[in-house]
C-alpha cells in the first residue's frame, strides 16, 4: 500500500511538481479562465499574486507538520490533534466533495470535444473514464504522477501554440492590447471596496489567497503527493516549481481570454448563437482560427483531455486512500491485512470511476449542477482548511472548538454559497458582464438571431450575503471556523499548552509555546523518523529538546 499510494516516498521533485500542476488544472481552468477574462476583464489576472503567497504559506505553515508526522492521509492529523470525530467529519466531507467534482471533470472536456467534432458526449466521457481507471488501477500514485507530467506538457504546448498562432493571425500583441483597452477589458486595480463586485483587487487578492491556500495546503489530493517525496526540502522545492508553473499557465490562459476578445470584439459569438455557453468560446475560437491547420485542433483537444485525465486520476487515487485510511481504518476501526487493503483500494478506484461515468448521464439534465458542485467545493475547502489552521496555529484550541467551528464554517459558507446559487437560478441576481458588440457580424447571422441587450435585475432587495462575489465564500468559511473554534475552545477548557506536542503545531507558532511543551515532542505520533522532525524543529530549545532527541534515538 505504501508503494501504491505513496510510491514508497521515493519520487522526484520535478515530476511531482508537474503532477501538482496537472492535477490542479482541469478542463474548467483551460476553458473557464479565458471566458472569465472575455466577459469580465483582466482583474482576475492578479490571481498570480495569491498563487505565489499560497506557495509561501503552504511551505512555512502546513507542510512541515505533515512531513514531520509522515502521514498517509492528511486527515489523520485531525485525530492526533483533536479526536476521531473531527477526522471523520472532514474525511466524509472530502469524499462527498470529490464525488460531486468527478463528473464535472469529465463533462467539461467531453463538451469541448462534442463542440469540435459533434461526437457523442457520453461515449467520449465513457472512454476517458475507462482509460483513467485502467492506468490508475495498475500503477497507483507512480502512474498518476508520471502520466500527469506528460499530460501537463501536452496541455501547455497545446494552449501556447494556439495563443501564438492566434496572435500572429490577428497582427500582434499591440492590436490585442489596443482592442482590449477600447473594449474596457484592461482593469488591474479596481479598488472598489464593495464586496458585491465580482472582480475587484481586494476580492481577487484576499479571496484568491484563501481559496488557493485552502485547496493546496490540506486537501488529500495535494498532500498525498507531497508525502510521496523523501523529505521536507524536496517537498518545498516541488511546491516552488508548482507555484511558478501555475502562475505561468494561468497567465497564458488569461492572455488567451484577451486574444479571443480582440478577435470577436465586433461580433460576439454568443449573441448571434454560434456558441451556447461560455465554456464553448475557446474551442469555437480554435476551430475558427486554426481549424484549417492539420493537427492543431487535435492538439488543443488533447490538452483539454490531458487536463481531465490528470485531475480524474488524482481524485481516484487520493479518494481511495481516504476511504481506506480515514473511513475504513479511522471511522470503522477495521484494520485489514495488506492483501485485503490492496483489493479494497483498487476496488474503490473502479467504483469511483464508474460512479463518475454514471453521473455523466444525469449531469446534462440538471442544468445548475455545475455551479452547485463548484459551490460545494468552496464550502468543503474553506471548512476543512479552517479546521486544520485552527489546529496548527491556535495551540489552545480543543476538539469541541474544532467541531463547533467546523459545523459553523460549513453552515455559514453553505448559506452564502447555496443562497447565491438559488438567487441566480431564479434570475434575482446576474453577473454584470462587460459590454460586447455585434456591429461587425455578417448580416445573415444578425438577422437569424434574436439579439437582446441584457436587462439586469434590481438587486437592492436581495439578502446581502447572497450578492457577495464568489471570491468571498472560502474566506468566510475559514474565518468563521477560526473565530468560533477559538471562542468555544476558550469557553470549554482550553488545551493546556504545557502538555501539547509541538510536532502538531506549525513551526511559525513554536516561539510562543512554553519550554515545558518541548519535552512532549513526538509523543502524539509513533515511529516517526528523526530526520523529519529535525527539519521541523527550531534551532535550540534547551535541555527538554536534547533529552527528547536522546529518548527517541534510542
mmCIF file of N, CA, C and O in Angstrom, residues 16-106:
data_model
loop_
_atom_site.group_PDB
_atom_site.id
_atom_site.type_symbol
_atom_site.label_atom_id
_atom_site.label_comp_id
_atom_site.label_asym_id
_atom_site.label_seq_id
_atom_site.Cartn_x
_atom_site.Cartn_y
_atom_site.Cartn_z
ATOM 1 N N UNK A 16 6.728 15.317 -9.556
ATOM 2 C CA UNK A 16 5.639 15.584 -8.600
ATOM 3 C C UNK A 16 5.106 17.005 -8.792
ATOM 4 O O UNK A 16 3.893 17.239 -8.754
ATOM 5 N N UNK A 17 6.011 17.974 -9.019
ATOM 6 C CA UNK A 17 5.576 19.358 -9.259
ATOM 7 C C UNK A 17 4.699 19.443 -10.503
ATOM 8 O O UNK A 17 3.657 20.116 -10.510
ATOM 9 N N UNK A 18 5.115 18.757 -11.566
ATOM 10 C CA UNK A 18 4.310 18.749 -12.799
ATOM 11 C C UNK A 18 2.963 18.067 -12.562
ATOM 12 O O UNK A 18 1.937 18.465 -13.112
ATOM 13 N N UNK A 19 2.979 17.024 -11.708
ATOM 14 C CA UNK A 19 1.730 16.337 -11.375
ATOM 15 C C UNK A 19 0.800 17.257 -10.586
ATOM 16 O O UNK A 19 -0.415 17.252 -10.789
ATOM 17 N N UNK A 20 1.381 18.067 -9.685
ATOM 18 C CA UNK A 20 0.575 19.021 -8.920
ATOM 19 C C UNK A 20 -0.083 20.036 -9.852
ATOM 20 O O UNK A 20 -1.259 20.375 -9.701
ATOM 21 N N UNK A 21 0.698 20.523 -10.835
ATOM 22 C CA UNK A 21 0.145 21.464 -11.822
ATOM 23 C C UNK A 21 -0.973 20.800 -12.610
ATOM 24 O O UNK A 21 -2.076 21.343 -12.754
ATOM 25 N N UNK A 22 -0.683 19.586 -13.120
ATOM 26 C CA UNK A 22 -1.672 18.879 -13.941
ATOM 27 C C UNK A 22 -2.927 18.534 -13.153
ATOM 28 O O UNK A 22 -4.044 18.633 -13.664
ATOM 29 N N UNK A 23 -2.744 18.136 -11.887
ATOM 30 C CA UNK A 23 -3.894 17.771 -11.066
ATOM 31 C C UNK A 23 -4.776 18.957 -10.745
ATOM 32 O O UNK A 23 -5.990 18.830 -10.632
ATOM 33 N N UNK A 24 -4.138 20.132 -10.594
ATOM 34 C CA UNK A 24 -4.918 21.325 -10.255
ATOM 35 C C UNK A 24 -5.644 21.881 -11.471
ATOM 36 O O UNK A 24 -6.746 22.415 -11.367
ATOM 37 N N UNK A 25 -4.991 21.747 -12.643
ATOM 38 C CA UNK A 25 -5.613 22.276 -13.867
ATOM 39 C C UNK A 25 -6.583 21.237 -14.415
ATOM 40 O O UNK A 25 -6.195 20.119 -14.716
ATOM 41 N N UNK A 26 -7.822 21.609 -14.534
ATOM 42 C CA UNK A 26 -8.808 20.745 -15.185
ATOM 43 C C UNK A 26 -9.282 21.455 -16.449
ATOM 44 O O UNK A 26 -8.848 22.568 -16.764
ATOM 45 N N UNK A 27 -10.178 20.799 -17.164
ATOM 46 C CA UNK A 27 -10.753 21.453 -18.340
ATOM 47 C C UNK A 27 -11.438 22.760 -17.977
ATOM 48 O O UNK A 27 -11.516 23.693 -18.781
ATOM 49 N N UNK A 28 -11.910 22.845 -16.720
ATOM 50 C CA UNK A 28 -12.571 24.060 -16.252
ATOM 51 C C UNK A 28 -11.595 25.238 -16.301
ATOM 52 O O UNK A 28 -11.955 26.357 -16.675
ATOM 53 N N UNK A 29 -10.315 24.991 -15.942
ATOM 54 C CA UNK A 29 -9.303 26.055 -15.958
ATOM 55 C C UNK A 29 -9.020 26.514 -17.388
ATOM 56 O O UNK A 29 -9.014 27.709 -17.685
ATOM 57 N N UNK A 30 -8.781 25.545 -18.281
ATOM 58 C CA UNK A 30 -8.406 25.881 -19.659
ATOM 59 C C UNK A 30 -9.545 26.573 -20.394
ATOM 60 O O UNK A 30 -9.328 27.498 -21.180
ATOM 61 N N UNK A 31 -10.776 26.138 -20.162
ATOM 62 C CA UNK A 31 -11.912 26.718 -20.890
ATOM 63 C C UNK A 31 -12.564 27.861 -20.126
ATOM 64 O O UNK A 31 -13.104 28.795 -20.722
ATOM 65 N N UNK A 32 -12.519 27.797 -18.783
ATOM 66 C CA UNK A 32 -13.218 28.799 -17.973
ATOM 67 C C UNK A 32 -12.460 30.093 -17.780
ATOM 68 O O UNK A 32 -13.055 31.177 -17.768
ATOM 69 N N UNK A 33 -11.120 30.023 -17.649
ATOM 70 C CA UNK A 33 -10.331 31.243 -17.416
ATOM 71 C C UNK A 33 -10.406 32.216 -18.586
ATOM 72 O O UNK A 33 -10.648 33.410 -18.371
ATOM 73 N N UNK A 34 -10.207 31.765 -19.846
ATOM 74 C CA UNK A 34 -10.334 32.722 -20.961
ATOM 75 C C UNK A 34 -11.719 33.375 -21.038
ATOM 76 O O UNK A 34 -11.829 34.573 -21.316
ATOM 77 N N UNK A 35 -12.779 32.609 -20.766
ATOM 78 C CA UNK A 35 -14.128 33.187 -20.836
ATOM 79 C C UNK A 35 -14.364 34.191 -19.704
ATOM 80 O O UNK A 35 -15.084 35.174 -19.881
ATOM 81 N N UNK A 36 -13.717 33.963 -18.547
ATOM 82 C CA UNK A 36 -13.810 34.919 -17.436
ATOM 83 C C UNK A 36 -13.187 36.258 -17.830
ATOM 84 O O UNK A 36 -13.745 37.329 -17.566
ATOM 85 N N UNK A 37 -12.027 36.205 -18.462
ATOM 86 C CA UNK A 37 -11.354 37.436 -18.927
ATOM 87 C C UNK A 37 -12.174 38.102 -20.029
ATOM 88 O O UNK A 37 -12.344 39.330 -20.055
ATOM 89 N N UNK A 38 -12.702 37.295 -20.951
ATOM 90 C CA UNK A 38 -13.510 37.809 -22.064
ATOM 91 C C UNK A 38 -14.729 38.571 -21.544
ATOM 92 O O UNK A 38 -15.066 39.649 -22.045
ATOM 93 N N UNK A 39 -15.384 38.024 -20.540
ATOM 94 C CA UNK A 39 -16.643 38.608 -20.052
ATOM 95 C C UNK A 39 -16.467 39.688 -18.989
ATOM 96 O O UNK A 39 -17.289 40.604 -18.892
ATOM 97 N N UNK A 40 -15.398 39.582 -18.172
ATOM 98 C CA UNK A 40 -15.294 40.466 -17.004
ATOM 99 C C UNK A 40 -13.987 41.254 -16.913
ATOM 100 O O UNK A 40 -13.782 41.993 -15.959
ATOM 101 N N UNK A 41 -13.087 41.091 -17.875
ATOM 102 C CA UNK A 41 -11.863 41.884 -17.875
ATOM 103 C C UNK A 41 -10.709 41.221 -17.139
ATOM 104 O O UNK A 41 -10.825 40.115 -16.605
ATOM 105 N N UNK A 42 -9.574 41.947 -17.109
ATOM 106 C CA UNK A 42 -8.313 41.349 -16.659
ATOM 107 C C UNK A 42 -8.081 41.412 -15.155
ATOM 108 O O UNK A 42 -7.020 41.019 -14.686
ATOM 109 N N UNK A 43 -9.046 41.914 -14.385
ATOM 110 C CA UNK A 43 -8.829 41.998 -12.936
ATOM 111 C C UNK A 43 -8.460 40.634 -12.344
ATOM 112 O O UNK A 43 -7.622 40.542 -11.437
ATOM 113 N N UNK A 44 -9.043 39.569 -12.883
ATOM 114 C CA UNK A 44 -8.773 38.221 -12.372
ATOM 115 C C UNK A 44 -7.305 37.823 -12.554
ATOM 116 O O UNK A 44 -6.801 36.965 -11.828
ATOM 117 N N UNK A 45 -6.614 38.477 -13.512
ATOM 118 C CA UNK A 45 -5.218 38.124 -13.806
ATOM 119 C C UNK A 45 -4.326 38.313 -12.573
ATOM 120 O O UNK A 45 -3.284 37.669 -12.436
ATOM 121 N N UNK A 46 -4.733 39.181 -11.650
ATOM 122 C CA UNK A 46 -3.954 39.406 -10.424
ATOM 123 C C UNK A 46 -3.888 38.158 -9.551
ATOM 124 O O UNK A 46 -3.186 38.152 -8.533
ATOM 125 N N UNK A 47 -4.613 37.106 -9.922
ATOM 126 C CA UNK A 47 -4.634 35.866 -9.135
ATOM 127 C C UNK A 47 -3.227 35.281 -9.008
ATOM 128 O O UNK A 47 -2.957 34.477 -8.102
ATOM 129 N N UNK A 48 -2.310 35.668 -9.896
ATOM 130 C CA UNK A 48 -0.946 35.125 -9.806
ATOM 131 C C UNK A 48 -0.255 35.576 -8.514
ATOM 132 O O UNK A 48 0.632 34.891 -8.009
ATOM 133 N N UNK A 49 -0.660 36.732 -7.955
ATOM 134 C CA UNK A 49 -0.086 37.183 -6.670
ATOM 135 C C UNK A 49 -0.513 36.244 -5.530
ATOM 136 O O UNK A 49 0.339 35.759 -4.771
ATOM 137 N N UNK A 50 -1.825 35.955 -5.370
ATOM 138 C CA UNK A 50 -2.217 34.958 -4.359
ATOM 139 C C UNK A 50 -1.591 33.583 -4.575
ATOM 140 O O UNK A 50 -1.334 32.871 -3.599
ATOM 141 N N UNK A 51 -1.323 33.199 -5.826
ATOM 142 C CA UNK A 51 -0.704 31.898 -6.087
ATOM 143 C C UNK A 51 0.684 31.849 -5.448
ATOM 144 O O UNK A 51 1.060 30.869 -4.790
ATOM 145 N N UNK A 52 1.462 32.934 -5.611
ATOM 146 C CA UNK A 52 2.799 32.997 -5.016
ATOM 147 C C UNK A 52 2.713 32.998 -3.485
ATOM 148 O O UNK A 52 3.447 32.263 -2.801
ATOM 149 N N UNK A 53 1.795 33.794 -2.937
ATOM 150 C CA UNK A 53 1.621 33.857 -1.483
ATOM 151 C C UNK A 53 1.172 32.507 -0.931
ATOM 152 O O UNK A 53 1.573 32.106 0.171
ATOM 153 N N UNK A 54 0.339 31.794 -1.688
ATOM 154 C CA UNK A 54 -0.097 30.454 -1.290
ATOM 155 C C UNK A 54 1.106 29.523 -1.141
ATOM 156 O O UNK A 54 1.200 28.763 -0.163
ATOM 157 N N UNK A 55 2.040 29.572 -2.104
ATOM 158 C CA UNK A 55 3.227 28.722 -2.034
ATOM 159 C C UNK A 55 4.030 28.977 -0.761
ATOM 160 O O UNK A 55 4.481 28.040 -0.096
ATOM 161 N N UNK A 56 4.178 30.256 -0.404
ATOM 162 C CA UNK A 56 4.908 30.620 0.822
ATOM 163 C C UNK A 56 4.176 30.088 2.057
ATOM 164 O O UNK A 56 4.795 29.508 2.962
ATOM 165 N N UNK A 57 2.841 30.274 2.100
ATOM 166 C CA UNK A 57 2.051 29.842 3.261
ATOM 167 C C UNK A 57 2.101 28.328 3.434
ATOM 168 O O UNK A 57 2.278 27.820 4.554
ATOM 169 N N UNK A 58 1.948 27.583 2.338
ATOM 170 C CA UNK A 58 1.954 26.116 2.426
ATOM 171 C C UNK A 58 3.301 25.621 2.926
ATOM 172 O O UNK A 58 3.382 24.749 3.808
ATOM 173 N N UNK A 59 4.400 26.180 2.395
ATOM 174 C CA UNK A 59 5.744 25.723 2.776
ATOM 175 C C UNK A 59 6.091 26.057 4.220
ATOM 176 O O UNK A 59 6.814 25.303 4.870
ATOM 177 N N UNK A 60 5.604 27.171 4.727
ATOM 178 C CA UNK A 60 6.016 27.611 6.059
ATOM 179 C C UNK A 60 5.058 27.157 7.173
ATOM 180 O O UNK A 60 5.498 26.906 8.298
ATOM 181 N N UNK A 61 3.770 27.017 6.862
ATOM 182 C CA UNK A 61 2.784 26.725 7.922
ATOM 183 C C UNK A 61 2.395 25.245 7.960
ATOM 184 O O UNK A 61 2.481 24.593 9.007
ATOM 185 N N UNK A 62 1.969 24.704 6.814
ATOM 186 C CA UNK A 62 1.323 23.381 6.815
ATOM 187 C C UNK A 62 2.279 22.231 6.512
ATOM 188 O O UNK A 62 2.243 21.193 7.178
ATOM 189 N N UNK A 63 3.114 22.417 5.515
ATOM 190 C CA UNK A 63 3.949 21.315 5.031
ATOM 191 C C UNK A 63 4.882 20.736 6.097
ATOM 192 O O UNK A 63 5.016 19.509 6.195
ATOM 193 N N UNK A 64 5.559 21.580 6.931
ATOM 194 C CA UNK A 64 6.452 20.997 7.951
ATOM 195 C C UNK A 64 5.735 20.041 8.904
ATOM 196 O O UNK A 64 6.320 19.042 9.331
ATOM 197 N N UNK A 65 4.485 20.321 9.209
ATOM 198 C CA UNK A 65 3.728 19.448 10.124
ATOM 199 C C UNK A 65 3.466 18.101 9.468
ATOM 200 O O UNK A 65 3.706 17.042 10.072
ATOM 201 N N UNK A 66 2.999 18.104 8.210
ATOM 202 C CA UNK A 66 2.696 16.843 7.529
ATOM 203 C C UNK A 66 3.966 16.017 7.316
ATOM 204 O O UNK A 66 3.966 14.802 7.495
ATOM 205 N N UNK A 67 5.064 16.683 6.942
ATOM 206 C CA UNK A 67 6.308 15.956 6.694
ATOM 207 C C UNK A 67 6.873 15.364 7.986
ATOM 208 O O UNK A 67 7.410 14.257 7.994
ATOM 209 N N UNK A 68 6.746 16.105 9.067
ATOM 210 C CA UNK A 68 7.257 15.613 10.342
ATOM 211 C C UNK A 68 6.473 14.389 10.825
ATOM 212 O O UNK A 68 7.053 13.415 11.294
ATOM 213 N N UNK A 69 5.153 14.437 10.670
ATOM 214 C CA UNK A 69 4.306 13.325 11.131
ATOM 215 C C UNK A 69 4.311 12.148 10.165
ATOM 216 O O UNK A 69 3.929 11.043 10.530
ATOM 217 N N UNK A 70 4.708 12.404 8.917
ATOM 218 C CA UNK A 70 4.785 11.355 7.886
ATOM 219 C C UNK A 70 3.475 10.573 7.768
ATOM 220 O O UNK A 70 3.406 9.362 7.951
ATOM 221 N N UNK A 71 2.401 11.314 7.453
ATOM 222 C CA UNK A 71 1.059 10.729 7.421
ATOM 223 C C UNK A 71 0.729 10.142 6.054
ATOM 224 O O UNK A 71 1.235 10.596 5.029
ATOM 225 N N UNK A 72 -0.130 9.128 6.035
ATOM 226 C CA UNK A 72 -0.640 8.593 4.768
ATOM 227 C C UNK A 72 -1.816 9.424 4.257
ATOM 228 O O UNK A 72 -2.021 9.574 3.065
ATOM 229 N N UNK A 73 -2.626 9.917 5.189
ATOM 230 C CA UNK A 73 -3.769 10.763 4.843
ATOM 231 C C UNK A 73 -3.678 12.032 5.678
ATOM 232 O O UNK A 73 -3.369 11.980 6.871
ATOM 233 N N UNK A 74 -3.944 13.165 5.047
ATOM 234 C CA UNK A 74 -3.845 14.431 5.775
ATOM 235 C C UNK A 74 -4.833 14.468 6.952
ATOM 236 O O UNK A 74 -4.587 15.120 7.968
ATOM 237 N N UNK A 75 -5.946 13.729 6.835
ATOM 238 C CA UNK A 75 -6.979 13.790 7.875
ATOM 239 C C UNK A 75 -6.599 13.021 9.130
ATOM 240 O O UNK A 75 -7.236 13.167 10.168
ATOM 241 N N UNK A 76 -5.530 12.193 9.052
ATOM 242 C CA UNK A 76 -5.006 11.550 10.256
ATOM 243 C C UNK A 76 -4.563 12.599 11.270
ATOM 244 O O UNK A 76 -4.637 12.383 12.481
ATOM 245 N N UNK A 77 -4.084 13.727 10.757
ATOM 246 C CA UNK A 77 -3.633 14.812 11.645
ATOM 247 C C UNK A 77 -4.749 15.245 12.599
ATOM 248 O O UNK A 77 -4.497 15.513 13.772
ATOM 249 N N UNK A 78 -5.972 15.301 12.090
ATOM 250 C CA UNK A 78 -7.088 15.801 12.903
ATOM 251 C C UNK A 78 -7.380 14.900 14.087
ATOM 252 O O UNK A 78 -7.809 15.365 15.141
ATOM 253 N N UNK A 79 -7.143 13.590 13.930
ATOM 254 C CA UNK A 79 -7.338 12.686 15.072
ATOM 255 C C UNK A 79 -6.205 12.858 16.080
ATOM 256 O O UNK A 79 -6.439 12.837 17.286
ATOM 257 N N UNK A 80 -4.970 13.042 15.595
ATOM 258 C CA UNK A 80 -3.839 13.253 16.503
ATOM 259 C C UNK A 80 -3.996 14.569 17.267
ATOM 260 O O UNK A 80 -3.685 14.652 18.451
ATOM 261 N N UNK A 81 -4.492 15.596 16.585
ATOM 262 C CA UNK A 81 -4.596 16.929 17.202
ATOM 263 C C UNK A 81 -5.880 17.094 18.015
ATOM 264 O O UNK A 81 -5.886 17.722 19.072
ATOM 265 N N UNK A 82 -6.996 16.552 17.501
ATOM 266 C CA UNK A 82 -8.289 16.711 18.181
ATOM 267 C C UNK A 82 -8.825 15.347 18.607
ATOM 268 O O UNK A 82 -8.463 14.834 19.650
ATOM 269 N N UNK A 83 -9.709 14.763 17.789
ATOM 270 C CA UNK A 83 -10.202 13.413 18.078
ATOM 271 C C UNK A 83 -10.731 12.773 16.797
ATOM 272 O O UNK A 83 -10.741 13.385 15.736
ATOM 273 N N UNK A 84 -11.192 11.528 16.922
ATOM 274 C CA UNK A 84 -11.618 10.770 15.741
ATOM 275 C C UNK A 84 -12.866 11.365 15.086
ATOM 276 O O UNK A 84 -13.067 11.227 13.876
ATOM 277 N N UNK A 85 -13.726 12.022 15.865
ATOM 278 C CA UNK A 85 -14.951 12.605 15.297
ATOM 279 C C UNK A 85 -14.627 13.719 14.301
ATOM 280 O O UNK A 85 -15.227 13.810 13.232
ATOM 281 N N UNK A 86 -13.667 14.578 14.662
ATOM 282 C CA UNK A 86 -13.260 15.660 13.766
ATOM 283 C C UNK A 86 -12.672 15.085 12.486
ATOM 284 O O UNK A 86 -12.965 15.542 11.381
ATOM 285 N N UNK A 87 -11.855 14.042 12.644
ATOM 286 C CA UNK A 87 -11.255 13.389 11.468
ATOM 287 C C UNK A 87 -12.333 12.799 10.559
ATOM 288 O O UNK A 87 -12.273 12.955 9.338
ATOM 289 N N UNK A 88 -13.316 12.149 11.147
ATOM 290 C CA UNK A 88 -14.370 11.502 10.359
ATOM 291 C C UNK A 88 -15.192 12.526 9.586
ATOM 292 O O UNK A 88 -15.484 12.339 8.396
ATOM 293 N N UNK A 89 -15.548 13.633 10.247
ATOM 294 C CA UNK A 89 -16.349 14.670 9.580
ATOM 295 C C UNK A 89 -15.594 15.239 8.386
ATOM 296 O O UNK A 89 -16.142 15.381 7.283
ATOM 297 N N UNK A 90 -14.307 15.564 8.579
ATOM 298 C CA UNK A 90 -13.513 16.162 7.497
ATOM 299 C C UNK A 90 -13.325 15.186 6.335
ATOM 300 O O UNK A 90 -13.422 15.569 5.168
ATOM 301 N N UNK A 91 -13.074 13.909 6.648
ATOM 302 C CA UNK A 91 -12.830 12.938 5.574
ATOM 303 C C UNK A 91 -14.112 12.628 4.797
ATOM 304 O O UNK A 91 -14.075 12.476 3.573
ATOM 305 N N UNK A 92 -15.260 12.554 5.484
ATOM 306 C CA UNK A 92 -16.531 12.337 4.784
ATOM 307 C C UNK A 92 -16.847 13.530 3.887
ATOM 308 O O UNK A 92 -17.308 13.372 2.749
ATOM 309 N N UNK A 93 -16.573 14.738 4.398
ATOM 310 C CA UNK A 93 -16.794 15.940 3.597
ATOM 311 C C UNK A 93 -15.932 15.918 2.325
ATOM 312 O O UNK A 93 -16.383 16.271 1.238
ATOM 313 N N UNK A 94 -14.685 15.447 2.472
ATOM 314 C CA UNK A 94 -13.781 15.341 1.317
ATOM 315 C C UNK A 94 -14.323 14.362 0.282
ATOM 316 O O UNK A 94 -14.354 14.659 -0.919
ATOM 317 N N UNK A 95 -14.754 13.182 0.749
ATOM 318 C CA UNK A 95 -15.254 12.151 -0.186
ATOM 319 C C UNK A 95 -16.488 12.662 -0.931
ATOM 320 O O UNK A 95 -16.602 12.494 -2.159
ATOM 321 N N UNK A 96 -17.422 13.292 -0.226
ATOM 322 C CA UNK A 96 -18.634 13.822 -0.864
ATOM 323 C C UNK A 96 -18.284 14.913 -1.879
ATOM 324 O O UNK A 96 -18.835 14.962 -2.980
ATOM 325 N N UNK A 97 -17.333 15.770 -1.504
ATOM 326 C CA UNK A 97 -16.897 16.846 -2.390
ATOM 327 C C UNK A 97 -16.328 16.279 -3.683
ATOM 328 O O UNK A 97 -16.658 16.729 -4.784
ATOM 329 N N UNK A 98 -15.487 15.245 -3.564
ATOM 330 C CA UNK A 98 -14.873 14.660 -4.760
ATOM 331 C C UNK A 98 -15.909 13.913 -5.610
ATOM 332 O O UNK A 98 -15.811 13.902 -6.844
ATOM 333 N N UNK A 99 -16.894 13.296 -4.975
ATOM 334 C CA UNK A 99 -17.953 12.618 -5.740
ATOM 335 C C UNK A 99 -18.738 13.611 -6.594
ATOM 336 O O UNK A 99 -19.123 13.317 -7.725
ATOM 337 N N UNK A 100 -18.970 14.818 -6.051
ATOM 338 C CA UNK A 100 -19.634 15.867 -6.831
ATOM 339 C C UNK A 100 -18.733 16.384 -7.946
ATOM 340 O O UNK A 100 -19.199 16.755 -9.022
ATOM 341 N N UNK A 101 -17.433 16.420 -7.666
ATOM 342 C CA UNK A 101 -16.489 17.025 -8.602
ATOM 343 C C UNK A 101 -16.141 16.091 -9.763
ATOM 344 O O UNK A 101 -15.864 16.550 -10.874
ATOM 345 N N UNK A 102 -16.154 14.768 -9.523
ATOM 346 C CA UNK A 102 -15.745 13.798 -10.542
ATOM 347 C C UNK A 102 -16.468 13.957 -11.887
ATOM 348 O O UNK A 102 -15.822 14.062 -12.927
ATOM 349 N N UNK A 103 -17.811 13.965 -11.897
ATOM 350 C CA UNK A 103 -18.482 14.084 -13.200
ATOM 351 C C UNK A 103 -18.211 15.419 -13.884
ATOM 352 O O UNK A 103 -18.198 15.506 -15.118
ATOM 353 N N UNK A 104 -17.955 16.468 -13.091
ATOM 354 C CA UNK A 104 -17.666 17.780 -13.669
ATOM 355 C C UNK A 104 -16.341 17.748 -14.429
ATOM 356 O O UNK A 104 -16.188 18.384 -15.470
ATOM 357 N N UNK A 105 -15.358 16.998 -13.886
ATOM 358 C CA UNK A 105 -14.052 16.881 -14.540
ATOM 359 C C UNK A 105 -14.209 16.303 -15.943
ATOM 360 O O UNK A 105 -13.563 16.741 -16.893
ATOM 361 N N UNK A 106 -15.098 15.307 -16.075
ATOM 362 C CA UNK A 106 -15.272 14.622 -17.366
ATOM 363 C C UNK A 106 -16.171 15.417 -18.300
ATOM 364 O O UNK A 106 -15.933 15.482 -19.510
#
